[in-house]
Coordinates of C-alpha atoms in Angstrom, one line a residue:
M1 CA -86.2 -18.4 69.9
S2 CA -82.8 -17.4 71.4
M3 CA -81.8 -18.2 74.7
N4 CA -79.2 -16.7 76.9
K5 CA -77.1 -19.8 77.6
Q6 CA -75.9 -20.7 81.1
R7 CA -72.2 -21.2 81.7
I8 CA -71.3 -24.7 83.3
G9 CA -67.8 -26.0 84.3
I10 CA -66.9 -29.6 85.0
V11 CA -64.3 -30.4 87.6
G12 CA -62.7 -34.0 87.4
A13 CA -63.3 -33.8 83.7
R14 CA -60.9 -36.7 82.8
G15 CA -63.1 -39.2 84.2
H16 CA -65.6 -41.5 82.3
T17 CA -68.5 -39.5 83.7
G18 CA -66.9 -36.2 82.8
A19 CA -66.8 -37.3 79.3
E20 CA -70.6 -38.5 79.2
L21 CA -71.4 -35.0 80.6
I22 CA -69.6 -33.1 78.0
R23 CA -71.5 -35.0 75.3
L24 CA -74.9 -34.1 77.1
I25 CA -74.0 -30.5 77.6
A26 CA -72.7 -30.5 73.9
A27 CA -76.3 -31.2 72.9
H28 CA -78.0 -29.0 75.2
P29 CA -79.8 -25.5 74.0
A30 CA -79.4 -23.8 77.3
L31 CA -75.9 -24.6 78.5
E32 CA -72.7 -23.7 77.2
L33 CA -69.4 -25.6 78.3
A34 CA -67.3 -22.8 79.8
F35 CA -64.6 -24.8 81.2
V36 CA -63.1 -28.3 81.9
S37 CA -60.6 -28.9 84.7
S38 CA -58.2 -31.8 84.6
R39 CA -55.0 -32.0 86.0
E40 CA -53.8 -34.9 83.6
L41 CA -55.1 -33.7 80.7
D42 CA -54.0 -29.9 81.2
G43 CA -53.8 -27.8 77.8
Q44 CA -55.3 -30.6 75.5
R45 CA -58.3 -30.2 73.5
V46 CA -61.4 -31.7 74.7
A47 CA -62.7 -32.4 71.4
D48 CA -59.6 -34.8 70.9
H49 CA -60.8 -36.8 73.8
V50 CA -64.4 -36.7 73.6
D51 CA -66.4 -37.5 70.7
G52 CA -69.6 -35.6 70.1
F53 CA -67.8 -32.4 71.4
D54 CA -66.7 -29.9 68.7
G55 CA -64.7 -26.4 69.3
E56 CA -61.3 -25.3 70.6
L57 CA -61.8 -25.7 74.4
R58 CA -58.9 -27.2 76.1
Y59 CA -58.8 -28.9 79.5
A60 CA -57.2 -26.8 82.3
N61 CA -55.7 -27.5 85.6
L62 CA -57.7 -25.4 88.0
D63 CA -57.4 -25.1 91.9
P64 CA -60.3 -24.2 93.7
S65 CA -59.9 -20.5 93.7
A66 CA -59.4 -20.5 89.9
V67 CA -62.6 -22.7 89.5
A68 CA -64.6 -20.2 91.3
G69 CA -63.1 -17.2 89.3
Q70 CA -64.5 -18.2 86.2
G71 CA -67.6 -17.4 87.5
A72 CA -69.9 -20.1 86.0
D73 CA -73.5 -20.3 86.6
V74 CA -73.3 -24.1 86.9
V75 CA -70.2 -26.1 88.5
V76 CA -70.3 -30.1 88.4
L77 CA -67.8 -31.7 90.7
A78 CA -66.9 -34.9 89.2
L79 CA -64.3 -35.7 91.6
P80 CA -63.2 -38.7 94.1
N81 CA -64.8 -39.0 97.1
G82 CA -63.2 -36.5 99.9
K83 CA -62.3 -34.0 97.3
A84 CA -65.4 -31.5 97.0
A85 CA -65.2 -29.4 100.2
P86 CA -62.4 -26.6 99.0
Y87 CA -64.3 -26.0 95.7
V88 CA -67.6 -25.5 97.4
E89 CA -66.1 -23.2 99.9
A90 CA -64.3 -21.2 97.3
I91 CA -67.5 -21.1 95.2
D92 CA -69.7 -20.1 98.4
Q93 CA -67.2 -17.2 98.8
A94 CA -67.1 -16.0 95.2
K95 CA -70.4 -16.5 93.9
A96 CA -72.7 -18.0 96.2
D97 CA -75.8 -18.4 93.7
T98 CA -73.5 -20.7 91.5
L99 CA -75.6 -24.1 91.2
I100 CA -73.0 -26.8 92.2
V101 CA -73.8 -30.4 91.3
D102 CA -71.5 -32.8 93.2
L103 CA -71.2 -36.4 92.0
S104 CA -69.2 -37.8 94.8
A105 CA -70.5 -39.1 98.0
D106 CA -69.2 -36.2 99.9
Y107 CA -72.7 -34.3 100.6
R108 CA -75.2 -36.9 100.1
F109 CA -75.5 -37.0 104.0
D110 CA -75.7 -33.3 104.5
E111 CA -79.0 -31.7 105.2
R112 CA -78.0 -28.4 103.7
W113 CA -77.8 -30.1 100.4
Y114 CA -80.7 -31.4 98.1
Y115 CA -80.3 -35.1 97.2
G116 CA -81.4 -35.5 93.8
L117 CA -83.0 -38.5 92.9
P118 CA -85.6 -37.0 90.9
E119 CA -88.0 -40.1 90.4
L120 CA -88.0 -40.3 94.3
T121 CA -87.2 -36.8 95.7
R122 CA -88.5 -34.6 92.9
G123 CA -90.9 -33.0 95.6
R124 CA -88.6 -32.0 98.2
W125 CA -86.5 -29.9 96.0
R126 CA -86.7 -26.2 97.5
G127 CA -84.8 -24.3 95.1
E128 CA -81.5 -25.3 96.7
K129 CA -78.3 -24.7 94.3
R130 CA -76.5 -27.2 96.4
I131 CA -77.2 -30.7 94.7
S132 CA -76.0 -33.8 95.6
N133 CA -76.2 -36.6 92.9
P134 CA -76.9 -40.1 94.2
G135 CA -74.6 -43.0 93.6
C136 CA -75.0 -45.4 90.8
Y137 CA -75.8 -48.4 92.9
A138 CA -77.7 -46.6 95.3
T139 CA -79.9 -45.2 92.8
A140 CA -80.7 -48.7 91.5
V141 CA -81.4 -50.1 94.8
Q142 CA -83.7 -47.2 95.9
L143 CA -85.8 -47.6 92.7
S144 CA -86.0 -51.3 93.4
I145 CA -87.4 -51.1 97.1
A146 CA -89.2 -47.9 97.2
P147 CA -92.7 -49.2 95.6
L148 CA -92.6 -51.9 98.3
K149 CA -91.3 -50.2 101.3
D150 CA -94.5 -50.0 103.2
L151 CA -94.4 -53.8 103.3
L152 CA -91.1 -54.9 104.5
A153 CA -90.5 -57.1 107.0
A154 CA -86.9 -57.4 106.9
P155 CA -84.0 -55.2 105.6
P156 CA -83.7 -55.9 101.7
V157 CA -80.8 -57.6 100.5
S158 CA -79.2 -56.4 97.4
F159 CA -76.4 -58.0 95.4
G160 CA -74.8 -55.8 93.0
V161 CA -72.5 -56.5 89.8
S162 CA -71.1 -53.5 88.1
G163 CA -68.8 -53.1 85.1
Y164 CA -65.5 -51.8 85.8
S165 CA -65.8 -48.4 84.6
G166 CA -67.6 -47.9 88.2
A167 CA -64.3 -48.1 89.8
G168 CA -63.1 -44.9 88.2
T169 CA -60.1 -44.1 86.0
T170 CA -57.4 -44.4 88.7
P171 CA -55.7 -47.8 88.3
S172 CA -56.9 -50.5 91.0
D173 CA -57.3 -54.3 90.9
R174 CA -61.0 -53.4 90.2
N175 CA -60.3 -51.8 87.0
D176 CA -57.8 -53.9 85.7
P177 CA -58.9 -56.1 82.6
E178 CA -56.4 -58.6 83.0
K179 CA -57.3 -59.6 86.9
L180 CA -61.3 -59.3 86.1
R181 CA -60.8 -61.5 83.2
D182 CA -63.3 -64.8 83.7
N183 CA -63.7 -63.1 87.2
L184 CA -65.9 -61.7 89.5
M185 CA -64.8 -59.7 92.3
P186 CA -66.4 -58.8 95.3
Y187 CA -65.5 -56.0 97.8
A188 CA -67.1 -53.8 100.6
L189 CA -69.3 -56.8 101.5
T190 CA -70.8 -54.8 104.3
G191 CA -70.8 -51.0 105.0
H192 CA -70.2 -50.1 101.3
M193 CA -70.9 -46.4 101.0
H194 CA -74.0 -46.8 98.7
E195 CA -75.3 -49.2 101.3
K196 CA -75.3 -46.3 104.0
E197 CA -76.7 -44.1 101.3
A198 CA -79.5 -46.0 100.3
S199 CA -80.6 -46.8 103.8
R200 CA -80.5 -43.1 104.8
H201 CA -82.6 -42.0 101.9
L202 CA -85.0 -44.8 102.0
G203 CA -85.4 -44.6 105.7
V204 CA -85.0 -48.4 105.9
P205 CA -81.9 -50.4 106.4
V206 CA -80.6 -52.0 103.0
E207 CA -78.0 -54.6 103.0
F208 CA -76.0 -54.5 99.8
M209 CA -73.3 -56.6 98.4
P210 CA -71.2 -55.2 95.4
H211 CA -69.0 -56.9 93.0
V212 CA -67.0 -55.9 89.6
A213 CA -67.4 -58.0 86.7
P214 CA -65.5 -57.9 83.3
H215 CA -67.7 -55.7 81.2
F216 CA -67.1 -52.0 81.2
R217 CA -70.3 -50.2 81.8
G218 CA -73.5 -51.1 83.2
L219 CA -74.7 -52.5 86.6
T220 CA -77.1 -55.0 88.0
V221 CA -78.8 -55.0 91.4
T222 CA -80.6 -57.9 92.3
T223 CA -82.9 -57.2 95.5
S224 CA -84.6 -59.9 97.8
L225 CA -87.5 -58.4 99.9
Y226 CA -89.2 -59.9 102.6
L227 CA -92.6 -58.9 103.1
S228 CA -94.9 -58.6 106.2
R229 CA -98.0 -60.1 104.2
P230 CA -98.4 -62.4 101.3
V231 CA -98.7 -60.5 97.7
K232 CA -99.4 -61.8 94.2
R233 CA -97.0 -61.0 91.4
E234 CA -99.6 -58.8 89.5
D235 CA -100.2 -56.5 92.8
V236 CA -96.2 -56.1 92.9
V237 CA -96.4 -55.1 89.4
A238 CA -99.1 -52.7 89.6
R239 CA -97.2 -50.9 92.4
F240 CA -94.2 -50.6 90.1
N241 CA -96.0 -49.5 87.2
G242 CA -98.0 -47.0 89.5
A243 CA -94.8 -45.8 91.3
Y244 CA -93.0 -44.6 88.0
E245 CA -96.1 -44.3 85.6
G246 CA -94.9 -41.3 83.4
E247 CA -91.2 -41.4 84.4
K248 CA -89.3 -41.5 81.2
L249 CA -86.3 -42.6 82.9
V250 CA -87.7 -45.8 84.5
H251 CA -89.0 -48.8 82.6
V252 CA -90.9 -51.1 84.3
V253 CA -90.3 -54.2 82.3
D254 CA -91.7 -58.2 82.7
E255 CA -88.8 -59.9 82.5
A256 CA -85.4 -59.6 84.8
P257 CA -83.5 -56.8 82.5
W258 CA -80.0 -57.9 81.1
V259 CA -77.0 -55.6 81.8
S260 CA -75.9 -55.8 78.1
Q261 CA -79.0 -54.0 77.2
I262 CA -78.8 -50.9 79.1
A263 CA -75.1 -50.0 78.1
H264 CA -75.3 -46.5 76.7
R265 CA -79.1 -45.8 77.6
H266 CA -80.2 -43.3 79.8
H267 CA -82.9 -45.1 81.7
V268 CA -83.4 -47.8 84.3
D269 CA -84.7 -51.2 83.6
I270 CA -86.6 -52.7 86.6
G271 CA -88.1 -56.2 86.2
G272 CA -88.1 -59.8 87.1
F273 CA -90.8 -59.4 90.0
A274 CA -90.4 -63.1 91.0
V275 CA -92.6 -63.9 94.1
S276 CA -92.1 -67.2 96.5
V277 CA -94.6 -69.5 97.0
D278 CA -95.7 -68.1 100.3
G279 CA -96.1 -64.8 98.5
K280 CA -94.1 -63.0 101.4
R281 CA -90.6 -62.6 99.3
V282 CA -90.4 -60.7 96.3
V283 CA -86.9 -60.3 94.0
V284 CA -86.6 -57.5 91.8
V285 CA -83.7 -56.8 89.2
A286 CA -82.6 -53.5 88.3
T287 CA -80.0 -52.4 85.6
L288 CA -78.7 -49.0 84.9
D289 CA -75.7 -47.6 82.9
N290 CA -73.4 -46.5 86.0
L291 CA -72.0 -43.4 83.9
L292 CA -75.6 -42.4 82.8
K293 CA -78.6 -42.5 84.9
G294 CA -76.2 -43.9 87.4
A295 CA -74.1 -40.3 87.3
A296 CA -74.3 -37.8 84.3
T297 CA -77.7 -38.4 83.2
Q298 CA -79.1 -38.0 86.8
A299 CA -76.9 -34.8 86.9
M300 CA -78.4 -33.5 83.8
Q301 CA -81.9 -34.0 85.2
N302 CA -81.2 -32.1 88.2
I303 CA -79.3 -29.2 86.2
N304 CA -82.3 -28.9 84.1
R305 CA -84.9 -28.7 86.9
A306 CA -82.7 -26.1 88.7
I307 CA -82.1 -23.9 85.7
G308 CA -85.6 -24.0 84.9
V309 CA -85.7 -26.0 81.6
D310 CA -87.8 -29.3 81.1
E311 CA -86.2 -32.0 83.0
Y312 CA -85.2 -34.2 80.1
T313 CA -83.6 -31.5 77.9
A314 CA -80.8 -33.1 76.1
I315 CA -81.2 -36.4 77.7
P316 CA -82.1 -39.3 74.9
I317 CA -85.1 -40.8 75.7
S318 CA -85.5 -44.3 74.2

């Protein structure tokens, strides 16, 4: 059957997540890449930068009014925090029914935007055309805590380690392979954006301590949960299996997962489930690829639902 493809554009396409999105769109039966905006790559062929993309489309340097003037059906904003608003305003004025998916933190605290972490918020989507895509760490943290949320006796404590692709493409200590070699770099040890985000959307305070490691992609979150009553390990595992039954992009595993096994995969692994002797503390480990389930893949889940196709369309399920 032939399908009228929806035209989709990406703003901020030079970054790692932009490239992953372009790959997913290239394989999508219902989407056609209409434009990719990047100041640095202006005029260069997308196919020269992204393997898996064919065609003559070139990056363009589009300001907010030029983006809005493209008249796309879907626009993904893959910009650094604090940069989305002018694009949203221009699209609001030009074509308000455009589906906008923002990958930054700019609208994750805005009641008017749907917060799209499908495994936890699928039932809350009311047809909004403004979707805020969760943070990579915040996704892993929330999925690690949600099945035990009703038993918490204290704020969960999450220790996070991510590859340096999570620090973006703008040069800094946190994405400098030389400074990261043989190193683990702690940062934002209280009040990290994803700490606030996970706390808000779970409805319970979460304590989160991020670190950057020398690997490129993938993150690990190890979360310690203090419970109000003792539990047995099999009950914890049953809760996680029940919570994520039928979820193609959440794999509940027995052992604590390794980050080396999640690179280039589109799902989250959650496992470990160590229970203290008194039964009142559980440690859960989650891994995901920060560029995929932590960003591009999750955006594609949200786009698919919003355009009315199967949620997993064009997402490789492994």
